[in-house]
C-alpha positions as a Markdown table, in Angstrom:
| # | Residue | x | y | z |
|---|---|---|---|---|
| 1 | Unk | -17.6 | -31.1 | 184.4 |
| 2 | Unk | -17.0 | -28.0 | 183.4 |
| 3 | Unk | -17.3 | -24.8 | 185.8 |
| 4 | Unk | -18.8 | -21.9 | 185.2 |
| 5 | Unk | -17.1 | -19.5 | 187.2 |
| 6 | Unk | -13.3 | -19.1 | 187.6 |
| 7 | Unk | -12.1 | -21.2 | 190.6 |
| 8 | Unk | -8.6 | -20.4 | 190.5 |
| 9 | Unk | -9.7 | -17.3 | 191.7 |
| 10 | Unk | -11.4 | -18.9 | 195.2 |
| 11 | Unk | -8.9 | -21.5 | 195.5 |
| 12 | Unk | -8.2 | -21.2 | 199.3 |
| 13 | Unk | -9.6 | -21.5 | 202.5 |
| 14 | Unk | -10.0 | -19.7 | 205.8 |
| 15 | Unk | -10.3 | -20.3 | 209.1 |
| 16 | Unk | -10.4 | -18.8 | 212.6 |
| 17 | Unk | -7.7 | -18.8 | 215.0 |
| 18 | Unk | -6.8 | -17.7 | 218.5 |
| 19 | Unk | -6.0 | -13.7 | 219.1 |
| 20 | Unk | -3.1 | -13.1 | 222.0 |
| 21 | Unk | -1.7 | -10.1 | 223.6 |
| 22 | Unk | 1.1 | -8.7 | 224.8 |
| 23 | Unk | 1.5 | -7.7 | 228.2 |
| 24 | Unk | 4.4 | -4.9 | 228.5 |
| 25 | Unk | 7.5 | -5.7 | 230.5 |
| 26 | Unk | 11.1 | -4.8 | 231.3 |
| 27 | Unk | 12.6 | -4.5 | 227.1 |
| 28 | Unk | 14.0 | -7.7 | 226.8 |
| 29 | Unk | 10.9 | -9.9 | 228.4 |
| 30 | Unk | 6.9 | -9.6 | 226.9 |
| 31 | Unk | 4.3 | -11.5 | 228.5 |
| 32 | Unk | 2.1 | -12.8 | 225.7 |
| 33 | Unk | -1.8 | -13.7 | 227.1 |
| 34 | Unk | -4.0 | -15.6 | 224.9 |
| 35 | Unk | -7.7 | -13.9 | 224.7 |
| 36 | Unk | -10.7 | -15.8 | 225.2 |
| 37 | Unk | -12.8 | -17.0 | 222.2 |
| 38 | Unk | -16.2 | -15.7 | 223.0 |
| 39 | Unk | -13.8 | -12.0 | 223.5 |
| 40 | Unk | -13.3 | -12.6 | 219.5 |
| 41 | Unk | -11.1 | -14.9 | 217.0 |
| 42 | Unk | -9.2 | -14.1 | 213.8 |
| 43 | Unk | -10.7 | -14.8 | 210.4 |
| 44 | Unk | -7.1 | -15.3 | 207.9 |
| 45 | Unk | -6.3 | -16.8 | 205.1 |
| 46 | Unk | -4.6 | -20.4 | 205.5 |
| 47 | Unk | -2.2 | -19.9 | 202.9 |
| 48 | Unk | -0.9 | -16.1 | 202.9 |
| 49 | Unk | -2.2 | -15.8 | 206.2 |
| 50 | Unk | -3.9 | -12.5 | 205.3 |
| 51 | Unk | -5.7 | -11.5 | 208.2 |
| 52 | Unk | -9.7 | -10.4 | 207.1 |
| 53 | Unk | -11.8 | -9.9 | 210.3 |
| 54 | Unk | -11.9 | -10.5 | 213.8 |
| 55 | Unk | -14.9 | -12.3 | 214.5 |
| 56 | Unk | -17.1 | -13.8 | 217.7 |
| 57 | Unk | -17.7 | -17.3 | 218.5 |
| 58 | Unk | -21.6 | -17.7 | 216.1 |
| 59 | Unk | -19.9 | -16.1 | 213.5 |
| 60 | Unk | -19.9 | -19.3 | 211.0 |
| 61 | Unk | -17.2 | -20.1 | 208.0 |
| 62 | Unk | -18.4 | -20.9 | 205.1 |
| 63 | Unk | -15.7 | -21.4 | 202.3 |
| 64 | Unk | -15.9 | -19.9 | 198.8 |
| 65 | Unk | -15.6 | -23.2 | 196.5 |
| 66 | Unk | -18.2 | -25.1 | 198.4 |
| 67 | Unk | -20.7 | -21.7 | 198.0 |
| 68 | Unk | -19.8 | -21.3 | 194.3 |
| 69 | Unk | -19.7 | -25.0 | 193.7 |
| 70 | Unk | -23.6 | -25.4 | 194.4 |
| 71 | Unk | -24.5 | -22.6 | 193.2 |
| 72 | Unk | -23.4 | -24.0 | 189.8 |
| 73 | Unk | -25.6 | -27.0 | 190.3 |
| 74 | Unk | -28.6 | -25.2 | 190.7 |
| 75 | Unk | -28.3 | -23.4 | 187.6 |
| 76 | Unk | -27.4 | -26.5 | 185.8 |
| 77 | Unk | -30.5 | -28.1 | 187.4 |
| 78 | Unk | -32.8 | -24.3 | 186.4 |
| 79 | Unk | -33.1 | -25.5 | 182.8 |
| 80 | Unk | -31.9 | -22.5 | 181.5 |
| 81 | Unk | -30.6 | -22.1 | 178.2 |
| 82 | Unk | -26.4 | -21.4 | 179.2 |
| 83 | Unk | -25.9 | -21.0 | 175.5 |
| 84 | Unk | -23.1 | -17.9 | 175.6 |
| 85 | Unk | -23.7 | -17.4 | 179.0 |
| 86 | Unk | -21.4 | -14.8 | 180.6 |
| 87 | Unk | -19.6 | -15.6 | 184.2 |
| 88 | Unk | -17.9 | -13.2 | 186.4 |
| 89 | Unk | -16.1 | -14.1 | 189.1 |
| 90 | Unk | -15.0 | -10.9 | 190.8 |
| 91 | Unk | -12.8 | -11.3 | 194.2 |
| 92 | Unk | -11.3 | -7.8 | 196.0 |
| 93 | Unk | -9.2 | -7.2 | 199.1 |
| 94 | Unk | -6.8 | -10.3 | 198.5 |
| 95 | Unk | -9.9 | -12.5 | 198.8 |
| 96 | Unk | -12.0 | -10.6 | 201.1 |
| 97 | Unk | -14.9 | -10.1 | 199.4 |
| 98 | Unk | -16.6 | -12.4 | 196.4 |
| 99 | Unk | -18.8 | -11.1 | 193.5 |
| 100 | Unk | -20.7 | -13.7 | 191.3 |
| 101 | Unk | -22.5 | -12.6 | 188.6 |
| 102 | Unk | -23.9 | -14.0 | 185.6 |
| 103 | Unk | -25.9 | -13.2 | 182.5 |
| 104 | Unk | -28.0 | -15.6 | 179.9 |
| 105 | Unk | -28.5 | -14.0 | 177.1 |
| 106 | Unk | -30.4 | -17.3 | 175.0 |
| 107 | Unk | -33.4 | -16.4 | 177.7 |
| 108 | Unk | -34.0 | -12.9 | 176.9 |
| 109 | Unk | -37.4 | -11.9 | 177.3 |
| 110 | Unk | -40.0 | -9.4 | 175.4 |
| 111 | Unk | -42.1 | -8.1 | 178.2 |
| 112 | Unk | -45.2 | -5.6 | 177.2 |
| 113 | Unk | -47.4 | -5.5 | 174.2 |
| 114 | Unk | -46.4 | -4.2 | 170.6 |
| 115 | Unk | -47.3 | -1.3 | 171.4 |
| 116 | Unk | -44.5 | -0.4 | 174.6 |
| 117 | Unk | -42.2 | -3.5 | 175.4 |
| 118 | Unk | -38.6 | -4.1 | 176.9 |
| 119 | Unk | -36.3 | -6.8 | 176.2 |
| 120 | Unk | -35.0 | -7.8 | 179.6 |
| 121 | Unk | -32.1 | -10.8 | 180.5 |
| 122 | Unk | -32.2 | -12.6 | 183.3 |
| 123 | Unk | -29.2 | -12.2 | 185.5 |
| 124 | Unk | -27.8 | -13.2 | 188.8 |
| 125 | Unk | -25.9 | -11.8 | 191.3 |
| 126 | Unk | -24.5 | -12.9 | 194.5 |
| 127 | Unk | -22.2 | -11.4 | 197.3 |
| 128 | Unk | -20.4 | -12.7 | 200.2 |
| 129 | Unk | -17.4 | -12.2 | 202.0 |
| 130 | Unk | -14.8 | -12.9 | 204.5 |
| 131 | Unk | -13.9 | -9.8 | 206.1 |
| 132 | Unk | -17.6 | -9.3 | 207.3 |
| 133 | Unk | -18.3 | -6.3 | 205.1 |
| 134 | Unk | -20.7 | -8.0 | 202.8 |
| 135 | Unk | -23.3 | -9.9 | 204.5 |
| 136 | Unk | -24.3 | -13.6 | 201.7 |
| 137 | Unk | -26.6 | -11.6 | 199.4 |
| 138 | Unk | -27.6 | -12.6 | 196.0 |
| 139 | Unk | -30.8 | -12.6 | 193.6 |
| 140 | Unk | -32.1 | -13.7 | 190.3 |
| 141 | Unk | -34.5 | -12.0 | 187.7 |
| 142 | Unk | -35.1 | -11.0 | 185.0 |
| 143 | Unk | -33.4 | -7.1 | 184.5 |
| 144 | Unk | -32.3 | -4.1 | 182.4 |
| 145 | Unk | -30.3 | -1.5 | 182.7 |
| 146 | Unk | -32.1 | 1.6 | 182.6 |
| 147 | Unk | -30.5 | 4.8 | 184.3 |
| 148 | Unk | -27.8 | 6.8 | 183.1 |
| 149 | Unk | -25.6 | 5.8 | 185.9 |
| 150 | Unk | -25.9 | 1.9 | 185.5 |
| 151 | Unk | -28.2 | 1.3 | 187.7 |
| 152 | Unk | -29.8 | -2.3 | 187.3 |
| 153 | Unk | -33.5 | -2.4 | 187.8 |
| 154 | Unk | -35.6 | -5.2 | 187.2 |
| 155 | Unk | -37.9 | -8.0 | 188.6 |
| 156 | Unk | -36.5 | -9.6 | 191.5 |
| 157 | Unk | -37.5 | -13.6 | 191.0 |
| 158 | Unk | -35.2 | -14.4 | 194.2 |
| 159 | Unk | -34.0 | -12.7 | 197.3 |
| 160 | Unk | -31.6 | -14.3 | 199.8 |
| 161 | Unk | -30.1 | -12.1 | 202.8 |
| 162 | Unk | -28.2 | -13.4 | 205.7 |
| 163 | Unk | -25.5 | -12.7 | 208.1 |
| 164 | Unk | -22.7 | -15.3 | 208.8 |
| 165 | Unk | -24.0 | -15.4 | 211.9 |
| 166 | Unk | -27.2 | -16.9 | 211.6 |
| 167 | Unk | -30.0 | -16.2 | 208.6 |
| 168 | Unk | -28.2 | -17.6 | 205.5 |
| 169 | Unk | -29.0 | -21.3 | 204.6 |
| 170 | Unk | -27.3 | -22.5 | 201.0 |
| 171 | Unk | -29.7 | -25.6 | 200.6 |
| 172 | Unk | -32.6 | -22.7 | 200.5 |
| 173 | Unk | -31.0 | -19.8 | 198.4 |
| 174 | Unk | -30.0 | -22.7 | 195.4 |
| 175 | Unk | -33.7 | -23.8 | 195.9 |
| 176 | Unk | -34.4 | -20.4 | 195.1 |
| 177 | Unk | -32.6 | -19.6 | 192.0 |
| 178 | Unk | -33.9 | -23.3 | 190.6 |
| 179 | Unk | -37.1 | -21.7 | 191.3 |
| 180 | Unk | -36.6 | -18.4 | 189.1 |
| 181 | Unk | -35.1 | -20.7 | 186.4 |
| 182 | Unk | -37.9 | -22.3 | 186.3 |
| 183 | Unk | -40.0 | -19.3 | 186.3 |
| 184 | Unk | -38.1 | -18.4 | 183.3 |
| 185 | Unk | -38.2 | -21.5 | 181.3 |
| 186 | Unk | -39.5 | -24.6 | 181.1 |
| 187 | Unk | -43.1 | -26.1 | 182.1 |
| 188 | Unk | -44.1 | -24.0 | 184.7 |
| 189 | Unk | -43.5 | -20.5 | 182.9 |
| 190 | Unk | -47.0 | -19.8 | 182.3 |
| 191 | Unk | -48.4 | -21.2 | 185.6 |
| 192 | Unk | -45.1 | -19.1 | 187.5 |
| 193 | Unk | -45.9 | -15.7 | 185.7 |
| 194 | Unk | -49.6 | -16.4 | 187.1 |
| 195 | Unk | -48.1 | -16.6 | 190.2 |
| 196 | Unk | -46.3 | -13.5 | 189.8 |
| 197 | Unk | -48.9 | -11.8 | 188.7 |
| 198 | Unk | -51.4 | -12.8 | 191.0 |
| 199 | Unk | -52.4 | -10.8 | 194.1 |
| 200 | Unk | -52.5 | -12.4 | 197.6 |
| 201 | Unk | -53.2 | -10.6 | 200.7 |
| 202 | Unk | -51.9 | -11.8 | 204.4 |
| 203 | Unk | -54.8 | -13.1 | 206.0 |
| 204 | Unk | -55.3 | -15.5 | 202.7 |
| 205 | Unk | -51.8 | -16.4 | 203.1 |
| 206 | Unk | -52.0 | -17.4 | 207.2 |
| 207 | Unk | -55.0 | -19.1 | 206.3 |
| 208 | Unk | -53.2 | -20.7 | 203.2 |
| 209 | Unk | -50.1 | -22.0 | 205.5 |
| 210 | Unk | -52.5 | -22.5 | 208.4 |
| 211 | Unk | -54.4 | -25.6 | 206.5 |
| 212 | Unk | -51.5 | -26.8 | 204.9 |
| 213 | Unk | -47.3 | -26.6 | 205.8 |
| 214 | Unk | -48.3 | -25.1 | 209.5 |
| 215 | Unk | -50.9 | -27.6 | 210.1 |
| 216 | Unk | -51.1 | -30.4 | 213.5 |
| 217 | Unk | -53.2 | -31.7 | 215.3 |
| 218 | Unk | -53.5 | -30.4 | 219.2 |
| 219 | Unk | -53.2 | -33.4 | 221.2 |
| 220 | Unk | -55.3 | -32.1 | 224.2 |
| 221 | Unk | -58.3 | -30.7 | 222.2 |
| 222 | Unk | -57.7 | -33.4 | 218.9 |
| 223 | Unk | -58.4 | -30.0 | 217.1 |
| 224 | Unk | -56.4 | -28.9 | 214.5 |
| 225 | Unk | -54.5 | -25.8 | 215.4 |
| 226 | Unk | -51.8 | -23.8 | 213.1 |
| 227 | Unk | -47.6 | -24.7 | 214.6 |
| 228 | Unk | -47.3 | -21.3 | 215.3 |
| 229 | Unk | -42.8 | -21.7 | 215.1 |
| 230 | Unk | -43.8 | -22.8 | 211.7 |
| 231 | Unk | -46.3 | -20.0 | 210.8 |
| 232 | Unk | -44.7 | -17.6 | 212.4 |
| 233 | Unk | -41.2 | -18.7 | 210.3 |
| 234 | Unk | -44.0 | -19.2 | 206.8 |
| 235 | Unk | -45.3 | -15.8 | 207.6 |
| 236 | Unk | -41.6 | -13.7 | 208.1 |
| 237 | Unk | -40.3 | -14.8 | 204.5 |
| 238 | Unk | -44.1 | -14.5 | 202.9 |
| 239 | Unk | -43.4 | -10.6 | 204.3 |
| 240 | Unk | -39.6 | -9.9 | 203.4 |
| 241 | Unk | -40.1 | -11.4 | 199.8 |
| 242 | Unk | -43.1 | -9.0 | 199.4 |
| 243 | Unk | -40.8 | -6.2 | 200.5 |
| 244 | Unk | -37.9 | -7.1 | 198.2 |
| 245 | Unk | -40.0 | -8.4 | 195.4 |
| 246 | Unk | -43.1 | -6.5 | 194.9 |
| 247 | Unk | -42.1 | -3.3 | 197.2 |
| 248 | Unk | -39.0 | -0.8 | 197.5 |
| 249 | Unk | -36.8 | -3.5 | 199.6 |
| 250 | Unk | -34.5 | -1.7 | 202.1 |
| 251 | Unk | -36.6 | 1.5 | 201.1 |
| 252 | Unk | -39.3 | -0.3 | 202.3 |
| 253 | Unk | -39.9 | -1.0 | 206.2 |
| 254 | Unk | -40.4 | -4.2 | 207.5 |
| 255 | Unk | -43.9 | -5.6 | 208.1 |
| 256 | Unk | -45.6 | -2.2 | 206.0 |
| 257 | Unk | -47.0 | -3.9 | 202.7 |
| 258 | Unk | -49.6 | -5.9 | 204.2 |
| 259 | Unk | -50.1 | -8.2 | 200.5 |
| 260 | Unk | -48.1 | -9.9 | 198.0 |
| 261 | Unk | -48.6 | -12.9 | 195.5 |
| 262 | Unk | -49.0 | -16.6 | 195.0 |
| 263 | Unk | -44.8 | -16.5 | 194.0 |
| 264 | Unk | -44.2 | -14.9 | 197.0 |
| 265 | Unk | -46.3 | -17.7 | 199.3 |
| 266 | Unk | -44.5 | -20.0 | 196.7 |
| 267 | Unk | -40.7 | -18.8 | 197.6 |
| 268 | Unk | -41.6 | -18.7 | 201.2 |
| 269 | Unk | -42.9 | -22.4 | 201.2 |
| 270 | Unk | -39.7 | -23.8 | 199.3 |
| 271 | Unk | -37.6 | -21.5 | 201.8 |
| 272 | Unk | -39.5 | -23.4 | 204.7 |
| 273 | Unk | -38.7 | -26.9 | 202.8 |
| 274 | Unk | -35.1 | -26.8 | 202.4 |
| 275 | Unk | -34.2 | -24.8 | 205.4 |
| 276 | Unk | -33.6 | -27.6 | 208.0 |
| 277 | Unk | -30.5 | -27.0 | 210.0 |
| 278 | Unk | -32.4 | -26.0 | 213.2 |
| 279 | Unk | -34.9 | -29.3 | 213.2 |
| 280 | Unk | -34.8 | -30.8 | 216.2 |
| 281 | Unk | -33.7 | -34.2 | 214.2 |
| 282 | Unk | -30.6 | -35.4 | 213.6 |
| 283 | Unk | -31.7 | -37.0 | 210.0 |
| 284 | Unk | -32.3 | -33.3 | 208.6 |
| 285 | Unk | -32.2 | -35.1 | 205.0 |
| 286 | Unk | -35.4 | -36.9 | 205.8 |
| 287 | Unk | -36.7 | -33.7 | 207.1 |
| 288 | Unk | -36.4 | -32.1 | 203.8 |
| 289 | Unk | -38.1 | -35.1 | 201.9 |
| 290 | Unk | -41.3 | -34.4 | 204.4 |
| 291 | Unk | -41.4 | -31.1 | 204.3 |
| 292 | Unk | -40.6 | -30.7 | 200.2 |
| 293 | Unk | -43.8 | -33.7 | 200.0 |
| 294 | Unk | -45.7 | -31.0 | 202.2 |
| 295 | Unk | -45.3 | -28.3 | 199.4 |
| 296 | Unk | -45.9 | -30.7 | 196.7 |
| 297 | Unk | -49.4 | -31.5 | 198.5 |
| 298 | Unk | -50.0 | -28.0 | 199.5 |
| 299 | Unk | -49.5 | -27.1 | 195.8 |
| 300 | Unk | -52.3 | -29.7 | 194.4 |
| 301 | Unk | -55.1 | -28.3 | 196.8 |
| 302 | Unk | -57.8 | -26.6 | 196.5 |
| 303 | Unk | -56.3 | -24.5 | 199.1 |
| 304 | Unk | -53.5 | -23.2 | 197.1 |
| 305 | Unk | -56.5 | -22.9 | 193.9 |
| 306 | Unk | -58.3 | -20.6 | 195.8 |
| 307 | Unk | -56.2 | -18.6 | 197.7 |
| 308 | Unk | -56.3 | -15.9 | 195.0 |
| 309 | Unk | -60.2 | -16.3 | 194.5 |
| 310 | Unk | -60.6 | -15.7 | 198.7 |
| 311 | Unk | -58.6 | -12.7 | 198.6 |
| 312 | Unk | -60.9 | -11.3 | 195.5 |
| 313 | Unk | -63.7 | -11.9 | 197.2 |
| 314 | Unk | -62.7 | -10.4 | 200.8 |
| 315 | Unk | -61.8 | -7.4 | 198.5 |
| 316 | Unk | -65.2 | -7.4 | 197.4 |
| 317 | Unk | -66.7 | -7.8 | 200.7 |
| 318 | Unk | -64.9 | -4.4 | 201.9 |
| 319 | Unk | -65.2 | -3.0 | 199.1 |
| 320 | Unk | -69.3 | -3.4 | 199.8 |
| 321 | Unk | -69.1 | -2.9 | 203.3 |
């Protein structure tokens, strides 16, 4: 199969090894010391050796090909037109940082009425490194380039932010950019700009996750009673897609924008479903099948109908008060 962006230019792998030290001595004997792991490693190259960062012992490898590999797949799988797509594979410092962007130009979208309208592309970008400069950062939307100084702006469709460290999960960020292709074309592009478009506060959105994904039953009181790791989880990526999506982003504090939208709910839920590294079982593939069923139910219900309706009418209801 063909690849869309250039892997020659990735074709290597990294990996951490032990940092020493010399101990001074007479000048024809140095004592050489190993340092301790948890003190910090060395993040190189395996073939030139080029040394990138020096890192501690959470700090994770993940390898450019297998990265850039499934991100492919997922836009294969977006059903987007790729008809003269563009692909840029940009690499700098000998390998130390990676820059993936790519534009589709057969999706281009009229936005507005007759009277003012844009014509926007969707594009997608997506950063990571090895020399712990860039943390993995990417998105997906629809954008234009309006400033003088090539600024892109745009609606964000996806977000994804994480450190090596912890925070970044590959399974969930190519969930997400099947999710903006699919907000783009296909069957659900109506129902998706709905989404978008439609407002959702908070407290519709605990109860929303409450009743369905966060949902168990208490097995003292036989009650039903919200998993509050899981809401609590639901809740944090409801809030930081609001804040990248529908606010300023970095401009934007944390927790300050106390709505967003039934996309927003939507990303956070599919985030929630493919994010299974830290389950507690060792069969995290079966996890995933359970919790992506979960969405697919939680999608169907009258919950998820009425979400929207519930916030209108508790807007109402202050709005009276």
């Amino acid at each position: 199969m063909n690849t869309m962006f250039d892997h020659s230019k990735i074709d290597f792998e990294v990996e951490k090894v032990n940092l020493c030290h010399a101990i001074d001595g007479d000048y024809i004997y140095h004592e050489v010391r190993p340092i301790a792991s948890d003190i910090g490693s060395l993040v190189r190259r395996k073939d030139t050796k080029e040394p990138f960062a020096v890192v501690k012992d959470k700090y994770e490898l993940q390898q450019y090909l297998p990265i850039v590999s499934d991100v492919e797949a997922a836009l294969r799988q977006s059903g987007m037109d790729l008809t003269d797509a563009k692909f840029k594979t940009n690499v700098y410092k000998n390998g130390g940082q990676l820059e993936l962007r790519a534009k589709f130009p057969a999706e281009e979208v009229q936005i507005g009425d007759n009277i003012v309208s844009d014509v926007v592309v969707p594009e997608f970008v997506f950063r990571t490194s090895h020399d712990g400069t860039w943390a993995n950062n990417g998105m997906m939307g629809l954008w234009r380039s309006m400033c003088y100084n090539t600024l892109v702006s745009g609606d964000k469709l996806a977000y994804v932010y994480g450190r090596h460290t912890k925070g970044f999960n590959l399974p969930a960020f190519t969930a997400k950019i099947k999710n903006a292709g699919e907000y783009i074309v296909g069957d659900g592009l109506n129902q998706m700009r709905d989404w978008f478009n439609t407002y959702v506060d908070r407290k519709s959105a605990i109860n929303l996750f409450s009743k369905t994904l966060a949902k168990r039953t208490d097995n003292v009181s036989r009650e039903n009673k919200p998993n509050q790791v899981v809401l609590s989880h639901l809740m944090k990526i409801f809030d930081e897609e609001n804040r990248h999506i529908h606010g300023k982003a970095a401009y934007e504090r944390y927790g300050a924008r106390k709505e967003g939208s039934l996309w927003t709910a939507y990303q956070a839920a599919t985030h929630w479903s493919t994010h299974t590294p830290n389950s507690r079982s060792k069969n995290t593939q079966n996890v995933r099948v359970m919790r992506e069923e979960r969405v697919r139910k939680m999608l169907q219900s009258e919950l998820w109908k009425n979400v929207a309706l519930d916030t209108y009418e508790e807007d109402l209801r202050k709005e009276h008060a």
